[in-house]
Amino acid sequence: MIVTVSRHAHFNAAHRLYNSQWDLEKNEAVFGKCTNPRYHGHNYELIVHVTGEVDPSTGYVVDMKWLSDLIKIEIEDRFDHKNLNEETEEFKELNPTAEHIAYVIWNLLRPCIPIQHQLKVSLYETPRNYVAYEGQ
Ligand code: NI
């Protein structure tokens, strides 16, 4: 029996969308307000989905307490209340779009999730805008 278990998490972070190959005018044309040099913030809602065979001895795919602790240590402690561009190694060079943030989160979590399970990350940047990444 294959089941997907999902865990919601949350972090607040500031960012600025910016391509260092372009001048400010081009950045403003492409990213609009999101390239404000003084940054802006989002309340990011993260959903981590793990899909796999239910372990007959526990009845779990993975222990949700373990998953929640993993997300806290690997993601929330790393990104919550941070300026992603200025204060995180991951986004020193990488433009912190929702797409790239989901990609980075997936890569931080993947080595910690049992190899036989599938991992998908959904990231809401606003209540209406979200992205999903599952490793392709
Ligand atoms: Ni933004």
Coordinates of C-alpha atoms and ligand atoms in Angstrom, one line a residue:
M1 CA 0.0 0.0 0.0
I2 CA 1.5 3.3 -1.2
V3 CA 0.5 6.5 0.8
T4 CA 1.5 10.1 0.7
V5 CA 2.0 11.8 4.0
S6 CA 2.3 15.6 4.1
R7 CA 3.5 18.1 6.6
H8 CA 2.9 21.8 6.7
A9 CA 5.6 24.2 7.9
H10 CA 6.1 27.9 7.8
F11 CA 8.9 30.5 7.6
N12 CA 9.1 34.2 7.1
A13 CA 11.9 35.6 5.0
A14 CA 12.9 38.6 3.0
H15 CA 14.3 38.6 -0.5
R16 CA 15.0 40.5 -3.6
L17 CA 14.7 39.1 -7.1
Y18 CA 17.7 40.2 -9.1
N19 CA 19.8 39.2 -12.0
S20 CA 23.3 40.5 -11.6
Q21 CA 23.9 40.3 -15.4
W22 CA 21.3 43.0 -15.9
D23 CA 21.2 46.7 -15.0
L24 CA 18.5 48.1 -12.7
E25 CA 16.3 49.1 -15.5
K26 CA 16.1 45.6 -17.0
N27 CA 15.7 44.1 -13.5
E28 CA 12.8 46.5 -12.9
A29 CA 11.2 45.6 -16.3
V30 CA 11.4 41.9 -15.5
F31 CA 10.9 41.7 -11.7
G32 CA 8.9 44.9 -11.0
K33 CA 8.5 45.7 -7.3
C34 CA 10.2 42.3 -6.4
T35 CA 13.6 43.8 -7.3
N36 CA 13.3 46.6 -4.8
P37 CA 16.9 47.0 -3.5
R38 CA 15.7 47.3 0.0
Y39 CA 14.0 43.9 -0.1
H40 CA 10.5 42.7 0.8
G41 CA 9.2 39.8 2.8
H42 CA 6.9 36.8 2.4
N43 CA 5.1 34.4 4.7
Y44 CA 6.2 31.2 3.1
E45 CA 4.0 28.2 3.6
L46 CA 5.9 24.9 2.9
I47 CA 4.3 21.5 2.4
V48 CA 6.5 18.5 2.3
H49 CA 5.0 15.4 0.8
V50 CA 6.6 11.9 1.3
T51 CA 5.2 9.0 -0.7
G52 CA 6.1 5.4 0.0
E53 CA 5.1 2.0 1.1
V54 CA 3.4 1.8 4.5
D55 CA 5.7 0.0 7.0
P56 CA 3.5 -2.9 8.3
S57 CA 5.2 -2.9 11.7
T58 CA 4.4 0.8 12.4
G59 CA 1.6 1.6 10.0
Y60 CA 3.6 4.7 9.0
V61 CA 5.2 5.8 5.8
V62 CA 7.5 8.0 8.0
D63 CA 7.0 9.1 11.6
M64 CA 5.4 12.6 11.4
K65 CA 7.2 13.8 14.5
W66 CA 10.5 12.9 12.8
L67 CA 9.5 14.6 9.6
S68 CA 8.4 17.8 11.5
D69 CA 11.7 17.9 13.4
L70 CA 13.6 17.4 10.2
I71 CA 11.8 20.3 8.5
K72 CA 12.5 22.5 11.6
I73 CA 16.2 21.7 11.7
E74 CA 16.9 21.7 7.9
I75 CA 14.6 24.4 6.7
E76 CA 12.9 26.6 9.3
D77 CA 16.1 27.1 11.4
R78 CA 18.0 27.9 8.3
F79 CA 15.6 30.4 6.6
D80 CA 13.1 31.7 9.1
H81 CA 13.5 35.5 9.7
K82 CA 16.4 35.7 7.3
N83 CA 17.2 37.9 4.4
L84 CA 17.7 35.1 1.8
N85 CA 20.0 37.1 -0.5
E86 CA 22.2 38.5 2.3
E87 CA 22.2 35.9 5.0
T88 CA 22.0 32.5 3.4
E89 CA 24.8 30.6 1.6
E90 CA 22.2 29.0 -0.7
F91 CA 21.0 32.3 -2.3
K92 CA 24.3 34.2 -2.4
E93 CA 24.4 33.5 -6.1
L94 CA 21.0 32.0 -6.8
N95 CA 18.1 34.3 -7.4
P96 CA 15.6 33.5 -4.6
T97 CA 12.5 33.0 -6.7
A98 CA 9.9 30.6 -5.3
E99 CA 11.0 28.1 -7.9
H100 CA 14.6 28.2 -6.7
I101 CA 13.6 28.1 -3.0
A102 CA 11.6 25.0 -3.6
Y103 CA 14.5 23.5 -5.5
V104 CA 16.9 24.3 -2.6
I105 CA 14.5 22.9 0.0
W106 CA 14.1 19.7 -1.9
N107 CA 17.8 19.2 -2.2
L108 CA 18.3 19.9 1.5
L109 CA 15.7 17.3 2.5
R110 CA 16.3 14.6 -0.1
P111 CA 19.4 13.1 1.5
C112 CA 17.5 12.8 4.8
I113 CA 14.4 11.0 3.4
P114 CA 14.5 7.2 3.1
I115 CA 15.9 6.5 -0.4
Q116 CA 12.9 4.3 -1.4
H117 CA 10.4 7.2 -0.7
Q118 CA 9.5 9.9 -3.1
L119 CA 9.7 13.5 -2.1
K120 CA 7.8 16.5 -3.3
V121 CA 8.0 20.1 -2.0
S122 CA 5.2 22.6 -2.4
L123 CA 5.9 26.2 -1.5
Y124 CA 3.4 29.0 -1.2
E125 CA 4.9 32.5 -1.6
T126 CA 1.5 34.1 -1.3
P127 CA -1.9 32.5 -0.6
R128 CA -2.5 32.4 -4.4
N129 CA 1.0 31.7 -5.8
Y130 CA 2.7 28.4 -5.2
V131 CA 5.3 26.2 -6.9
A132 CA 6.0 22.5 -6.6
Y133 CA 9.2 20.6 -7.2
E134 CA 9.8 16.8 -7.1
G135 CA 13.3 16.5 -8.3
Q136 CA 13.4 16.7 -12.1
Ligands
NI1 NI 8.9 38.5 -3.4

